[in-house]
């Protein structure tokens, strides 16, 4: 079946530090890959996505590249801010039974950025 | 992006009562809606998938008689937690998508507390 393995947290960084959150996946077919962010008390927001191999998704300074050869989709940001403190979820969308594509989530990584 | 509105954002109910949570797609027609629950510091677990006009498909281990899902229109799905117990306290999130799109849009989530 499909699965997403995500770097365990929590991760604590100082402002302006470099961020990497690792994500690897197992899926049949050709999944689309996503990073979602969840701020305290809120629902999930799509941060970025990539739909095919070698695609790079980017948003708000965050980037992730779809690597089919290593089945990875690591999230990076060159300089984090306090406002980036949140839980980050890696997810994939692949064909499942029926016509709808379900999302499979990783366990989430709590990021705290200190001033 | 498309907007999914979930209501209420927070609800407290007494043990034994039922609670209804609404999920609406505001600016698109959602042929499929998903319901997730999230326990503290854990990832989202898919509970069920509902397609407009048909019965929901529940994930293994989810009681369909306890978690009633109705998807009567292309813009509204409801989750009713019947005879709620304290262990049903959780964060419930819906997502909605069109049949062909790989991207799902999430509601803000509902924090249910059963006392």
Short mmCIF file of C-alpha atoms in Angstrom, two decimals, chain A residues 4-97:
data_model
loop_
_atom_site.label_atom_id
_atom_site.label_comp_id
_atom_site.label_asym_id
_atom_site.label_seq_id
_atom_site.Cartn_x
_atom_site.Cartn_y
_atom_site.Cartn_z
CA UNK A 4 4.71 8.31 3.76
CA UNK A 5 7.61 8.35 6.18
CA UNK A 6 8.45 11.69 7.62
CA UNK A 7 11.28 12.96 9.78
CA UNK A 8 10.31 12.83 13.41
CA UNK A 9 10.17 15.98 15.40
CA UNK A 10 10.02 18.17 17.16
CA UNK A 11 12.50 20.41 15.38
CA UNK A 12 13.68 23.59 17.06
CA UNK A 13 15.68 26.17 15.14
CA UNK A 14 16.85 29.71 15.61
CA UNK A 15 15.53 32.39 13.31
CA UNK A 16 17.36 32.53 9.95
CA UNK A 17 18.58 28.95 10.26
CA UNK A 18 18.35 26.48 7.38
CA UNK A 19 15.51 23.98 7.51
CA UNK A 20 15.27 20.47 6.11
CA UNK A 21 12.42 18.10 6.86
CA UNK A 22 12.89 14.71 5.26
CA UNK A 23 10.07 12.83 3.58
CA UNK A 24 10.16 9.53 1.69
CA UNK A 25 7.27 7.64 0.22
CA UNK A 26 6.11 4.29 -1.05
CA UNK A 27 3.44 4.19 -3.72
CA UNK A 28 2.29 2.34 -6.77
CA UNK A 29 1.93 4.26 -9.96
CA UNK A 30 2.83 7.90 -10.25
CA UNK A 31 1.72 9.82 -7.19
CA UNK A 32 1.50 13.54 -6.68
CA UNK A 33 3.36 14.84 -3.64
CA UNK A 34 2.38 17.60 -1.24
CA UNK A 35 3.53 19.50 1.79
CA UNK A 36 0.81 20.86 4.06
CA UNK A 37 1.25 23.23 6.98
CA UNK A 38 -0.95 23.38 10.06
CA UNK A 39 -0.74 26.43 12.28
CA UNK A 40 -1.94 26.11 15.88
CA UNK A 41 -5.70 25.63 16.11
CA UNK A 42 -6.19 25.69 12.35
CA UNK A 43 -6.83 23.22 9.57
CA UNK A 44 -4.32 22.19 6.95
CA UNK A 45 -3.15 24.55 4.27
CA UNK A 46 -1.43 23.43 1.12
CA UNK A 47 2.13 24.74 1.14
CA UNK A 48 3.44 23.32 -2.12
CA UNK A 49 3.08 20.40 -4.44
CA UNK A 50 4.73 18.50 -7.29
CA UNK A 51 2.93 16.25 -9.69
CA UNK A 52 5.72 14.49 -11.57
CA UNK A 53 9.34 13.45 -11.21
CA UNK A 54 11.91 16.26 -11.03
CA UNK A 55 9.23 18.89 -10.47
CA UNK A 56 10.09 21.45 -7.83
CA UNK A 57 7.30 22.89 -5.75
CA UNK A 58 7.92 26.22 -4.05
CA UNK A 59 6.00 28.72 -1.94
CA UNK A 60 6.82 31.31 0.73
CA UNK A 61 10.52 30.47 0.51
CA UNK A 62 9.94 26.74 0.97
CA UNK A 63 11.00 24.26 -1.70
CA UNK A 64 10.73 20.54 -2.33
CA UNK A 65 11.84 18.49 -5.32
CA UNK A 66 10.10 15.29 -6.42
CA UNK A 67 12.88 12.68 -6.60
CA UNK A 68 11.61 9.47 -8.09
CA UNK A 69 14.97 7.69 -7.89
CA UNK A 70 15.14 8.15 -4.13
CA UNK A 71 11.34 8.30 -3.61
CA UNK A 72 11.80 11.49 -1.63
CA UNK A 73 10.24 14.93 -1.33
CA UNK A 74 12.30 16.76 1.30
CA UNK A 75 11.13 20.20 2.42
CA UNK A 76 13.74 22.98 2.64
CA UNK A 77 13.89 26.64 3.50
CA UNK A 78 17.01 28.70 3.53
CA UNK A 79 16.11 31.06 6.36
CA UNK A 80 13.24 30.29 8.71
CA UNK A 81 11.20 32.86 10.59
CA UNK A 82 9.33 32.69 13.87
CA UNK A 83 6.09 32.76 11.87
CA UNK A 84 7.05 29.44 10.24
CA UNK A 85 6.45 27.65 13.53
CA UNK A 86 3.81 25.05 12.74
CA UNK A 87 3.32 21.36 12.03
CA UNK A 88 4.34 20.24 8.55
CA UNK A 89 2.82 17.21 6.87
CA UNK A 90 4.14 15.41 3.82
CA UNK A 91 1.46 13.67 1.79
CA UNK A 92 0.90 11.79 -1.41
CA UNK A 93 -2.08 11.36 -3.65
CA UNK A 94 -2.23 8.19 -5.66
CA UNK A 95 -4.87 6.13 -7.26
CA UNK A 96 -6.96 4.24 -4.76
CA UNK A 97 -10.07 2.17 -5.10
#
